[in-house]
Coordinates of C-alpha atoms (C1' of nucleotides) in Angstrom, one line a residue:
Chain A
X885 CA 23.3 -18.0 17.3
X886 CA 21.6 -14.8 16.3
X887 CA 18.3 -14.8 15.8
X888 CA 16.5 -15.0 12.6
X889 CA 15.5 -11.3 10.9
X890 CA 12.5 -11.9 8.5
X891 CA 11.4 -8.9 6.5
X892 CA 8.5 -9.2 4.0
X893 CA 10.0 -9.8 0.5
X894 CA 11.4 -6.9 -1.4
X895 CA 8.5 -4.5 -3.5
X896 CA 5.5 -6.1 -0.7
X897 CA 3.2 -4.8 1.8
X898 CA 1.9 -5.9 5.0
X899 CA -1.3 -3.7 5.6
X900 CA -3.3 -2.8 8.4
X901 CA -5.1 -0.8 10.6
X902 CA -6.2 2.3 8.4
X903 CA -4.6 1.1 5.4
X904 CA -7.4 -2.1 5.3
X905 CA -10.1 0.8 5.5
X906 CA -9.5 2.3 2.3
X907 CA -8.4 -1.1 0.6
X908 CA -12.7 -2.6 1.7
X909 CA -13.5 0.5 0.8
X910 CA -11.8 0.6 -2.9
X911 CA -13.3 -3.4 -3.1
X912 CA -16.8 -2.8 -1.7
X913 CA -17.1 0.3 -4.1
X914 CA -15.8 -1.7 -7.2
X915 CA -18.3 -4.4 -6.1
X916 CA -21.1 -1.9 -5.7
X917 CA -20.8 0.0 -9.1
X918 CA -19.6 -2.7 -11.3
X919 CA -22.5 -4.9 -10.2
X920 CA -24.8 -2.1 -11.4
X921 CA -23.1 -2.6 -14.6
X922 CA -24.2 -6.0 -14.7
X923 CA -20.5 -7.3 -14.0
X924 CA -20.0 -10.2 -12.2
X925 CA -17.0 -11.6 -10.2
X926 CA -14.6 -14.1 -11.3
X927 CA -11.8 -15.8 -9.0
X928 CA -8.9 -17.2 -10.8
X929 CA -5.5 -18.9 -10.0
X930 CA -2.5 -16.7 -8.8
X931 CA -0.4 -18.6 -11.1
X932 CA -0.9 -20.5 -14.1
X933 CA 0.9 -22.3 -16.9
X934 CA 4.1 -19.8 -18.0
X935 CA 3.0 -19.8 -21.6
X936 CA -0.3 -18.7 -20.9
X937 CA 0.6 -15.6 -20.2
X938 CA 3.6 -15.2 -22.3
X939 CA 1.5 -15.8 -25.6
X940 CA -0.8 -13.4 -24.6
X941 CA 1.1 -10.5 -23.4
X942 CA 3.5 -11.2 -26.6
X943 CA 6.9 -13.2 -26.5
X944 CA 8.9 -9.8 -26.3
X945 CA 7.3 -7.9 -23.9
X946 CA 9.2 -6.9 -20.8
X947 CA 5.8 -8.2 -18.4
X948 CA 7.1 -12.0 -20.5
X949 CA 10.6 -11.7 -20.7
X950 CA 12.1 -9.6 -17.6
X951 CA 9.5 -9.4 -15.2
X952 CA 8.0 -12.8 -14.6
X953 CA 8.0 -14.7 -11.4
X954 CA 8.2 -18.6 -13.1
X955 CA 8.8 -21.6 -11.4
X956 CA 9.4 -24.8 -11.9
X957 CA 6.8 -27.0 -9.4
X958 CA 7.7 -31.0 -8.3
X959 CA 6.3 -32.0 -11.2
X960 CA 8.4 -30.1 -13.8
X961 CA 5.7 -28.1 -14.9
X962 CA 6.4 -24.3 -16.0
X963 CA 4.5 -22.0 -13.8
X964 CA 4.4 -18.6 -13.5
X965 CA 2.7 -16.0 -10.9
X966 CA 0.1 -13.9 -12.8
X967 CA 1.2 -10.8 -13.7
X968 CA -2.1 -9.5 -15.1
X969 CA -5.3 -10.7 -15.2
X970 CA -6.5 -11.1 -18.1
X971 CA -4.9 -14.2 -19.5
X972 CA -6.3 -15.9 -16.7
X973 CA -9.6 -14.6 -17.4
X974 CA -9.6 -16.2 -20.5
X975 CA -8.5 -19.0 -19.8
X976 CA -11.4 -19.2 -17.8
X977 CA -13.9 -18.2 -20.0
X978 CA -12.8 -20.9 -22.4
X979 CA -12.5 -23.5 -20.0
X980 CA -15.6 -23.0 -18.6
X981 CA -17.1 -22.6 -22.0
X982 CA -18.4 -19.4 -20.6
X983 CA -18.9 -18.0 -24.5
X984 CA -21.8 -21.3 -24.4
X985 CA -25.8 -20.3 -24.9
X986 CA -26.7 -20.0 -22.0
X987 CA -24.7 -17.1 -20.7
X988 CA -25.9 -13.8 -21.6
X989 CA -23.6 -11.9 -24.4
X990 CA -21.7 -10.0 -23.8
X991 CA -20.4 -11.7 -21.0
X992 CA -19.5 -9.3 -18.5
X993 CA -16.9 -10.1 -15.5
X994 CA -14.3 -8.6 -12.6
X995 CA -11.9 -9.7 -10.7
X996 CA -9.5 -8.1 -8.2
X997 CA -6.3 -9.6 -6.5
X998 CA -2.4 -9.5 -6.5
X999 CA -0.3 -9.5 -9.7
X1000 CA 3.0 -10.3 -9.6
X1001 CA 6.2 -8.7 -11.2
X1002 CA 9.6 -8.9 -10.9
X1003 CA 11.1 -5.7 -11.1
X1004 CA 12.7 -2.7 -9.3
X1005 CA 10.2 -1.4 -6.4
X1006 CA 9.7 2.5 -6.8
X1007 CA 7.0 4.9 -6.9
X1008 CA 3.5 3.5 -7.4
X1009 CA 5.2 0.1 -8.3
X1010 CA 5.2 -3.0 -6.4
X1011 CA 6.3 -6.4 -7.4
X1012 CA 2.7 -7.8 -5.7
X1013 CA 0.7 -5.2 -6.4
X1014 CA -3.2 -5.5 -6.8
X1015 CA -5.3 -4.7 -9.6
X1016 CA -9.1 -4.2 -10.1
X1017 CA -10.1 -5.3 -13.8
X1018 CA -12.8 -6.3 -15.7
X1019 CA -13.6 -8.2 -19.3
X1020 CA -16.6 -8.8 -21.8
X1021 CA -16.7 -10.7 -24.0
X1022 CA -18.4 -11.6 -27.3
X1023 CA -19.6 -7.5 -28.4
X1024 CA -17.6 -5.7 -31.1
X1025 CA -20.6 -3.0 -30.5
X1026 CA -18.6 0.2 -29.9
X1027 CA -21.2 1.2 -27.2
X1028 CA -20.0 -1.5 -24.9
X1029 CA -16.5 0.5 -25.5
X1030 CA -18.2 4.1 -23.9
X1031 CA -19.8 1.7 -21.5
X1032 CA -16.5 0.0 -19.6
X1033 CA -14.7 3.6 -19.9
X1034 CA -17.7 5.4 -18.3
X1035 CA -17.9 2.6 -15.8
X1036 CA -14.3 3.0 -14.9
X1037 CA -14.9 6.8 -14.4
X1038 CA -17.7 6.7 -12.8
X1039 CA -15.9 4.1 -10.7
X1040 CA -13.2 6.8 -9.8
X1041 CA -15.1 10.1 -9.3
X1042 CA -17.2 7.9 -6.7
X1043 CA -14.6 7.0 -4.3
X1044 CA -14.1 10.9 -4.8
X1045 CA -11.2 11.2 -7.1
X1046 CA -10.4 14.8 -8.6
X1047 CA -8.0 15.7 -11.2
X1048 CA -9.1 12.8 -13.7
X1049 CA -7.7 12.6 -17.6
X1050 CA -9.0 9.7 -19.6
X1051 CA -6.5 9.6 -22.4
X1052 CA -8.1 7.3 -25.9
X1053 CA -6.5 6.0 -28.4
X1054 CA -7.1 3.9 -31.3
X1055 CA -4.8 1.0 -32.7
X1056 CA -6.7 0.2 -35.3
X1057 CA -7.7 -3.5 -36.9
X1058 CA -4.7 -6.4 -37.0
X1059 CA -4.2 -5.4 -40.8
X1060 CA -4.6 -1.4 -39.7
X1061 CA -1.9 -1.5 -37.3
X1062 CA 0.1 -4.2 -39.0
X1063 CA 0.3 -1.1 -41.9
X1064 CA 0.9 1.6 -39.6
X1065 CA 3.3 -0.2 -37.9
X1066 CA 5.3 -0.6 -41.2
X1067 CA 5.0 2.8 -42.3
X1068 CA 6.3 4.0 -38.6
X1069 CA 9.5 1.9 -39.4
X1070 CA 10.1 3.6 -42.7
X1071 CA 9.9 7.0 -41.3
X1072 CA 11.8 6.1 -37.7
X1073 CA 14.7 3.9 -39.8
X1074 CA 16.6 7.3 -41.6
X1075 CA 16.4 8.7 -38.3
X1076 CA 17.6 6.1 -36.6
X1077 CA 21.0 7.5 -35.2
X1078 CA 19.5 10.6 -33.8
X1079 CA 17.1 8.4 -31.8
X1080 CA 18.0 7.7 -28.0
X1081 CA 19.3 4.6 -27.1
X1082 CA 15.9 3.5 -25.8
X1083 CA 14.2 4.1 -28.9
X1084 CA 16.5 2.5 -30.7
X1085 CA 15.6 -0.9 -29.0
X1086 CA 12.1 0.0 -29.3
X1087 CA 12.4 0.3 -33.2
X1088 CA 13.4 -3.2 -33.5
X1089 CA 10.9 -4.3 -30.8
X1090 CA 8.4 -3.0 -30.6
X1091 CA 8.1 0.7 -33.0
X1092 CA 4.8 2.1 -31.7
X1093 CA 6.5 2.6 -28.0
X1094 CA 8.8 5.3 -29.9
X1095 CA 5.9 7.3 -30.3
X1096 CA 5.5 7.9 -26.1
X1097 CA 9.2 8.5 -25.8
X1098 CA 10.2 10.7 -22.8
X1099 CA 13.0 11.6 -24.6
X1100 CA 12.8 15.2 -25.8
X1101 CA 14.7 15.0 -29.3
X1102 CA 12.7 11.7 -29.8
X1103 CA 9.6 13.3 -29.3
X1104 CA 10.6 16.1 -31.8
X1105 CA 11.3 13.8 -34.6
X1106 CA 8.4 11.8 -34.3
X1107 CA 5.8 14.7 -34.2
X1108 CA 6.6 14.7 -37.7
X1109 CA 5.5 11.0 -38.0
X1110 CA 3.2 9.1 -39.5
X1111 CA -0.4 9.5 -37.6
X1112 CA -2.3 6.3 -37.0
X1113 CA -5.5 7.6 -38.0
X1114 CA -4.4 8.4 -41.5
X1115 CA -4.0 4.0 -41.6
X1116 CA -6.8 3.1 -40.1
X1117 CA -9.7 1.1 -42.0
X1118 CA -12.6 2.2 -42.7
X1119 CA -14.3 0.1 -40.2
X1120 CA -11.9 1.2 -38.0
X1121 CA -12.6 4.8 -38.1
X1122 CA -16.3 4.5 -37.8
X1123 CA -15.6 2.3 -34.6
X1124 CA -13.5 5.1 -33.0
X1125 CA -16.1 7.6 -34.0
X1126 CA -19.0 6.0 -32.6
X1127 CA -17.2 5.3 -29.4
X1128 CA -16.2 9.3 -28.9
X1129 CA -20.1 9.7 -29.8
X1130 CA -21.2 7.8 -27.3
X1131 CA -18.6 9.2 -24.8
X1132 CA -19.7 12.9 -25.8
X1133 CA -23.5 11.5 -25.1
X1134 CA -22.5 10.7 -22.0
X1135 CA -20.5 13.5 -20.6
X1136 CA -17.3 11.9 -20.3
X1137 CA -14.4 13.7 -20.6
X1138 CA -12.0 12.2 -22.7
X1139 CA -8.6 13.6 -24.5
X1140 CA -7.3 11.8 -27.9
X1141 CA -3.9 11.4 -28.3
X1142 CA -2.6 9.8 -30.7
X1143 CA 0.9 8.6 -29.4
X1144 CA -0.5 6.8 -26.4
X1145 CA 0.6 3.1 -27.1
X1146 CA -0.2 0.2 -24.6
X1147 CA 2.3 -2.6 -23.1
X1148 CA 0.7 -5.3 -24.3
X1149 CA 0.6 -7.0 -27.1
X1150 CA -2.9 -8.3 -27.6
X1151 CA -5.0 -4.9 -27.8
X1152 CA -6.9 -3.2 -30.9
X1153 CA -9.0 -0.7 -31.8
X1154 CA -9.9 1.5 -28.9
X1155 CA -7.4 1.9 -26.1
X1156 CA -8.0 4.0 -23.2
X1157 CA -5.5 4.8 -20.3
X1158 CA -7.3 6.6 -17.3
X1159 CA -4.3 9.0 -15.3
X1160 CA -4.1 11.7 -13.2
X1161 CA -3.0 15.4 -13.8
X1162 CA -1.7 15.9 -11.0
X1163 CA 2.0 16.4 -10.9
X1164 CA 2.7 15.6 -7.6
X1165 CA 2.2 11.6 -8.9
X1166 CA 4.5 11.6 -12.2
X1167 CA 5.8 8.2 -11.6
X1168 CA 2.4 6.6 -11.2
X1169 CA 0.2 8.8 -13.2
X1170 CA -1.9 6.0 -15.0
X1171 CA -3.8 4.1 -12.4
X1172 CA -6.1 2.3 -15.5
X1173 CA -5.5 1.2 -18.8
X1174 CA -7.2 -0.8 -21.2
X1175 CA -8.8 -1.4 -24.2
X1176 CA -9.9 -4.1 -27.2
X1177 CA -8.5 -6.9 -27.9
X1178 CA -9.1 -9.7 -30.4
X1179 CA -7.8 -13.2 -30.8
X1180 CA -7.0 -13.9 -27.3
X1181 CA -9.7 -16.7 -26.9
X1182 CA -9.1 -18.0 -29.9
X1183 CA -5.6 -18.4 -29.1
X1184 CA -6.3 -20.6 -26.3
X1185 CA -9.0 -22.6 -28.3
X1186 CA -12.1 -20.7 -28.0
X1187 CA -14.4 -19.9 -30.6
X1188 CA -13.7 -16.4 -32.3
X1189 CA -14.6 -13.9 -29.7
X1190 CA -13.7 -10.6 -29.1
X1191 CA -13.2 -8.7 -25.9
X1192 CA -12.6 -5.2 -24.3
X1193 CA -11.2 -4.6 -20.3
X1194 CA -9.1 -3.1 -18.2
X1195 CA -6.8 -3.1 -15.4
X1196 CA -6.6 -0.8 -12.6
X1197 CA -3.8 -0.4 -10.3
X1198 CA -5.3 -0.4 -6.2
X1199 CA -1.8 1.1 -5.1
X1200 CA -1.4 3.8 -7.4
X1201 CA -5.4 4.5 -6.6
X1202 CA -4.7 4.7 -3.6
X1203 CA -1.3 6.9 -3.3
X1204 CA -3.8 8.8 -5.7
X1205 CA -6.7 9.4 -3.5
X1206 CA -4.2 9.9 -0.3
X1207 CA -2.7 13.0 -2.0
X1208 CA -6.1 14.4 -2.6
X1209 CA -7.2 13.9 0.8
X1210 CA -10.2 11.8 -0.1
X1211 CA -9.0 8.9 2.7
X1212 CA -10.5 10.3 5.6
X1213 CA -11.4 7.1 7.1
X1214 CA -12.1 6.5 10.7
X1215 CA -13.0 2.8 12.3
X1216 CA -16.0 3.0 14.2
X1217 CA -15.5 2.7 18.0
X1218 CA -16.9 0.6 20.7
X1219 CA -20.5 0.9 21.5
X1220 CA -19.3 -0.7 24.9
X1221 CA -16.0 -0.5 27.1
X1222 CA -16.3 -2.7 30.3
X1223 CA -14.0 -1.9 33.0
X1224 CA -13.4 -4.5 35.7
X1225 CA -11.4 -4.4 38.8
X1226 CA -10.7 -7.2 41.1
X1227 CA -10.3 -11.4 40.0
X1228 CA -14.3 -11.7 41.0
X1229 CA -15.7 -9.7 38.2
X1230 CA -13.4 -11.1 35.5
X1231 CA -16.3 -14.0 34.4
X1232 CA -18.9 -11.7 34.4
X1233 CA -17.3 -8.9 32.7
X1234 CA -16.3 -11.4 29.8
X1235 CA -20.1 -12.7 30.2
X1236 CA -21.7 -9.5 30.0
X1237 CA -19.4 -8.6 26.9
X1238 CA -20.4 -12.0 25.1
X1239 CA -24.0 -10.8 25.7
X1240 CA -23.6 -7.6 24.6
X1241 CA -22.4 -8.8 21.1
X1242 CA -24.7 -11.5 20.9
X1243 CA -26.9 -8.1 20.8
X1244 CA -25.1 -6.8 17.7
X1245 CA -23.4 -4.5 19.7
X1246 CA -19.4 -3.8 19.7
X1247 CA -18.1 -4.5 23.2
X1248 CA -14.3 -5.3 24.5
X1249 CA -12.7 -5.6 27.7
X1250 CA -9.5 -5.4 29.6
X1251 CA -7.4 -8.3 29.1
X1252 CA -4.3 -6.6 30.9
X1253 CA -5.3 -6.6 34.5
X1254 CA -4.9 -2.8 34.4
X1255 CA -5.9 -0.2 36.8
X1256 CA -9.6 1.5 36.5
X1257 CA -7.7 4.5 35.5
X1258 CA -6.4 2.6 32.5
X1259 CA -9.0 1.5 31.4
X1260 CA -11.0 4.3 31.4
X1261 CA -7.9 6.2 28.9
X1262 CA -8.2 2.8 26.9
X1263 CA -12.2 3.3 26.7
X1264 CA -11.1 6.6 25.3
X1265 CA -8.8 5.3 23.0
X1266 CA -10.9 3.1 21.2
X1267 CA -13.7 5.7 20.8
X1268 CA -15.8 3.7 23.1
X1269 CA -19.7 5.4 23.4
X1270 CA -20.4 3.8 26.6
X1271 CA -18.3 2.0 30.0
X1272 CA -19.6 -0.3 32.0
X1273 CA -18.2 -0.6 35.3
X1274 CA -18.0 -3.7 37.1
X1275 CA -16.0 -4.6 40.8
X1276 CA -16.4 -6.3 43.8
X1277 CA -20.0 -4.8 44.2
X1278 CA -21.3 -5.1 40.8
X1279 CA -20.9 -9.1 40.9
X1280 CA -23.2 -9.4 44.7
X1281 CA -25.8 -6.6 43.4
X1282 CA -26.0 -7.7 40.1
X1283 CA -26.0 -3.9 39.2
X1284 CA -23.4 -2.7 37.0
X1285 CA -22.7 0.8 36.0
X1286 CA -23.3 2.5 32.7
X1287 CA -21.4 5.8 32.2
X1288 CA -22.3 7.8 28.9
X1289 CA -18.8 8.8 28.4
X1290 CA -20.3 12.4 26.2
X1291 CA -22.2 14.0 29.5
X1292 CA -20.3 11.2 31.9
X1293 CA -23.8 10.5 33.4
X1294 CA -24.0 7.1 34.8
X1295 CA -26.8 4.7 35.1
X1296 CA -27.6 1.4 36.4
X1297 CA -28.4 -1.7 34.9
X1298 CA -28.7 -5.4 36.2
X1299 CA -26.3 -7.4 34.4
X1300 CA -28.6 -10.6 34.1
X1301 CA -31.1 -8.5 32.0
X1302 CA -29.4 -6.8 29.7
X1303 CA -31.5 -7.8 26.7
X1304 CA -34.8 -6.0 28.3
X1305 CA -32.6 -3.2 29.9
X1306 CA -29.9 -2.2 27.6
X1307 CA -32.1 -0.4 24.7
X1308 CA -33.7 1.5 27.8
X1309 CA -30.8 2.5 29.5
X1310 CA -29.3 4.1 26.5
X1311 CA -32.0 5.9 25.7
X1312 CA -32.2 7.6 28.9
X1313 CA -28.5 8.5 28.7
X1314 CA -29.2 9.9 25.4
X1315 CA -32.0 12.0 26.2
X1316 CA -29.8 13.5 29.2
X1317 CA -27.6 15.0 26.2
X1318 CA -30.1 16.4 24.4
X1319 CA -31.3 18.3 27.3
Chain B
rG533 C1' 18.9 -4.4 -15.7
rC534 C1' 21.3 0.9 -14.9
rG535 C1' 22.0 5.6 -11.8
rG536 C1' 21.2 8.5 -7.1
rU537 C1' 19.7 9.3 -1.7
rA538 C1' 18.9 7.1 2.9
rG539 C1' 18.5 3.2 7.3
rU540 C1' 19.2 5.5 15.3
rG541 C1' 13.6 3.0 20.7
rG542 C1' 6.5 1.7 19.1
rU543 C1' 6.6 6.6 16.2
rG544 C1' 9.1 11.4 14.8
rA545 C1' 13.8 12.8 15.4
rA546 C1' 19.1 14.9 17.7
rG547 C1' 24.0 13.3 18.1
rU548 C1' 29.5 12.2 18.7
rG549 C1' 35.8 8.2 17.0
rG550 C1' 36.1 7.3 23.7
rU551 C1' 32.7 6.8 30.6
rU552 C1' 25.2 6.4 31.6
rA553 C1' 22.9 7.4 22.9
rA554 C1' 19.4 14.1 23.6
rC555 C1' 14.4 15.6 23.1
rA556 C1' 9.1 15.0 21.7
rC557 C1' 4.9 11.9 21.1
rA558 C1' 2.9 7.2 22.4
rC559 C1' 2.8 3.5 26.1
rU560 C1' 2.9 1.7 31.5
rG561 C1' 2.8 2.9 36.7
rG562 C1' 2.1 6.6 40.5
rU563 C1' 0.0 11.5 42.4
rU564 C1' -6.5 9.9 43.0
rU565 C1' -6.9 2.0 48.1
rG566 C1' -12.5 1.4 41.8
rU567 C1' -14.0 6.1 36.9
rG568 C1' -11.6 9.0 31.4
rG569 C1' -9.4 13.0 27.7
rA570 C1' -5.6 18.0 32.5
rU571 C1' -1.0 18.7 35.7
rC572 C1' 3.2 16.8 37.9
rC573 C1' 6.7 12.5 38.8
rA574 C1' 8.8 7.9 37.3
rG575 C1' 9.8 3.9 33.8
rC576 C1' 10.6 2.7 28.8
rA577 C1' 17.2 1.5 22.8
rU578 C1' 22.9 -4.2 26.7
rG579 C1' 21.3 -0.6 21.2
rC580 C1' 22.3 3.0 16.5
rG581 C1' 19.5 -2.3 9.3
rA582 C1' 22.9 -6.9 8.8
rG583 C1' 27.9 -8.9 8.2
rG584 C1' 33.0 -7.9 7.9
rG585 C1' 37.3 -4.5 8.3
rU586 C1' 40.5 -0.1 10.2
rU587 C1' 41.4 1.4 15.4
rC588 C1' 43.7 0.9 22.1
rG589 C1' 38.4 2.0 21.2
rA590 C1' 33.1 2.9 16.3
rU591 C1' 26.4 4.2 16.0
rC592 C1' 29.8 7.8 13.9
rC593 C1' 35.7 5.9 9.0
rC594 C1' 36.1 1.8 5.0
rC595 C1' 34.0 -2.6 2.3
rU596 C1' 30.0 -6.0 1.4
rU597 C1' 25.0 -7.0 1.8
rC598 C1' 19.7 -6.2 2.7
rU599 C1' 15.7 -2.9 2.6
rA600 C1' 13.1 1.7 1.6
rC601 C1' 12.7 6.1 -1.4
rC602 C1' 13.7 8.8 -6.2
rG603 C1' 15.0 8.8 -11.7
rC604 C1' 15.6 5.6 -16.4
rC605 C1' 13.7 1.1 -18.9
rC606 C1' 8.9 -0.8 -18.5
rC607 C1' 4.3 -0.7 -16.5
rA608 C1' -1.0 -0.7 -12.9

RNA sequence: GCGGUAGUGGUGAAGUGGUUAACACACUGGUUUGUGGAUCCAGCAUGCGAGGGUUCGAUCCCCUUCUACCGCCCCA
């Protein structure tokens, strides 16, 4: 009988050692800058009813129909593993009844965690991947617009992210795009054999993705056609305006262009991707998209409320910020090392180590039985400031060894008084290096 | 869903249809009966992703499968 070979599923990660660093450091930043924003955090279900989020992100989308991870549970209900956040988010604002008086407007909320997706692993693309997003709610105000995008870049640049393009694009009202999209069609449709294959799906499906084509003839015919902008309302256009006013006020650097389309279904008005420029990351170049949407609460029996969010991609951010060298993370070592020899000293090592953390200090110990000589490389290893030495002798005398392991001065210290002795003892060692 | 490349010890990586699968790093022990980052010595893959097949014989040839990576679709 062979034994059992488990490997994690396909498109997953186990992570790890350095790898953990830079994830608490990517959460404890977005915690950090997004609570100065006056965001708070939201925990929601990792899966939820299958129709929540396949009205949301739109019956024909490939995230509803291709990429889902459903399931049927014992009780024959549909369920399906989130693959995006914000459906759930609403779901939870409506709920909760979150859009009630008493919570401040607009209501402002994160979230980060593990989307799901059923499709082909490849460069910046997991099927549990991890995103960082955020929603408010209840403002049509096109400051809150400049404020999420600023938040997002200021987000970025302080985890020390270089190379930054925030791409912005407007979609327009419902009745807006609802035009544009038809006048799209009537210029793409007498073109329609030249198209690629791709975009010929896309005309039927879903004719704004034509528009961001990689395709190089497609791209050629539709320079030629029909601009958003030249369909928006009226409203619409002085929404877009104020929100690239408000950017300009604020220094953000931002890049229109108008053939930048987003996956999903719900969004209007302003849409924003955030990518890099660097073209060593093709494959994963956006690492944040979002924008406006509308109708989304009431859809799931809110009152009329709009919203505005995005979602950020923690893998690609990360692949990102590798490649720019901004992950130089090191764990902290041991403030303490204790090196025992001999079955005596065992208690007391493990003692004096307990005390020493009870002290807030970081302190391990040999669990191997290994030679002093061991030790003393695994002290090394683990960056340890100081080794304590303990044998045979330490345990009758009480007196255990301190060895600065910089100038490899020793010092004594009596193992029962650690508390009054250990601040002292370090200092002293200390001062010996500054000499 | 479609197309391409790859898979050898903890890591990096050589290799060949045929007795013991290089080398380096790491690790463990010793040289130093209890003190470190150096030197030297020794140990460390019953195994070459998994399952079949061809063959007297396969890690090396063939098929299947799994996984990773790259491109398309789509997306974070």
């Amino acid at each position: 009988m062979a034994k059992a070979n488990y490997q994690k599923p396909k498109g997953t990660a186990d992570l790890f050692g350095q790898d953990v660093l830079a994830w608490q450091r990517i959460e404890q930043q977005a915690r950090l800058i997004f609570s100065r924003y006056g965001y708070g955090e939201i925990r929601t279900p990792m899966f939820e009813a299958f129709e929540l989020f396949s009205r949301s992100a739109g019956d024909t989308s490939d995230v509803v129909t291709k990429e889902m991870y459903d399931f049927f549970d014992k009780g024959d209900r549909h369920m399906a593993l989130r693959p995006e956040g914000t459906a759930g988010v609403v779901r939870a604002f409506v709920e909760n009844k979150l859009f009630g008086p008493e919570h401040e407007k607009p209501y402002k909320t994160f979230y980060m965690g593990p989307m799901f997706r059923y499709e082909r692993p490849q460069a910046g693309r997991f099927r549990q991947f991890h995103q960082i997003g955020v929603e408010a709610f209840g403002s049509t105000e096109p400051s809150l617009d400049a404020e999420v995008i600023t938040m997002v870049v200021k987000f970025l640049s302080s985890l020390g992210l270089k190379d930054l393009k925030v791409a912005l694009n407007t979609l327009g009202d419902q009745e807006s795009r609802a035009n544009y999209r038809q006048a799209l069609i009537d210029f793409l449709k007498p073109h329609e054999a030249e198209l690629s294959k791709d975009s010929q799906v896309r005309l039927e499906k879903n004719p704004l993705r034509v528009l961001d084509s990689k395709d190089k003839n497609d791209q050629a015919i539709v320079a030629d056609a029909p601009k958003i902008f030249d369909y928006l309302s009226e409203e619409s256009k002085e929404h877009f305006a104020a929100v690239k006013s408000y950017l300009d006020d604020l220094g953000i650097q931002y890049e229109v262009d108008q053939t930048m389309v987003r996956g999903l279904d719900y969004y209007n008005n302003t849409i924003f991707e955030v990518m890099t420029t660097d073209p060593n990351l093709k494959g994963a170049a956006t690492i944040a998209g979002g924008g406006r949407y509308s109708g989304l609460v009431e859809e799931f029996g809110g009152p009329e409320t709009p919203g505005i969010g995005f979602g950020l991609g923690v893998e690609r951010l990360i692949s990102l910020l590798e490649a720019q060298n901004q992950l130089n993370l090191e764990d902290a070592g041991l403030d303490f090392y204790l090196a025992h020899i001999g079955d005596a000293s065992r208690a007391k090592t493990l003692e004096l180590a307990t005390n020493l953390r009870d002290l807030g200090f970081k302190a391990d110990l040999d669990f191997a039985g290994r030679s002093m000589k061991a030790q003393f490389k695994a002290a090394n290893r683990r960056k340890a400031r100081f080794v304590i030495t303990i044998g045979d002798n330490e345990v009758e005398t009480g007196q255990v060894k301190v060895k600065d392991m910089i100038t490899g001065h020793q010092a004594d210290m009596d193992m029962n008084k650690v508390g009054e002795q250990i601040e002292k003892v370090i200092a002293e060692l200390v001062a010996e290096e500054a000499e």
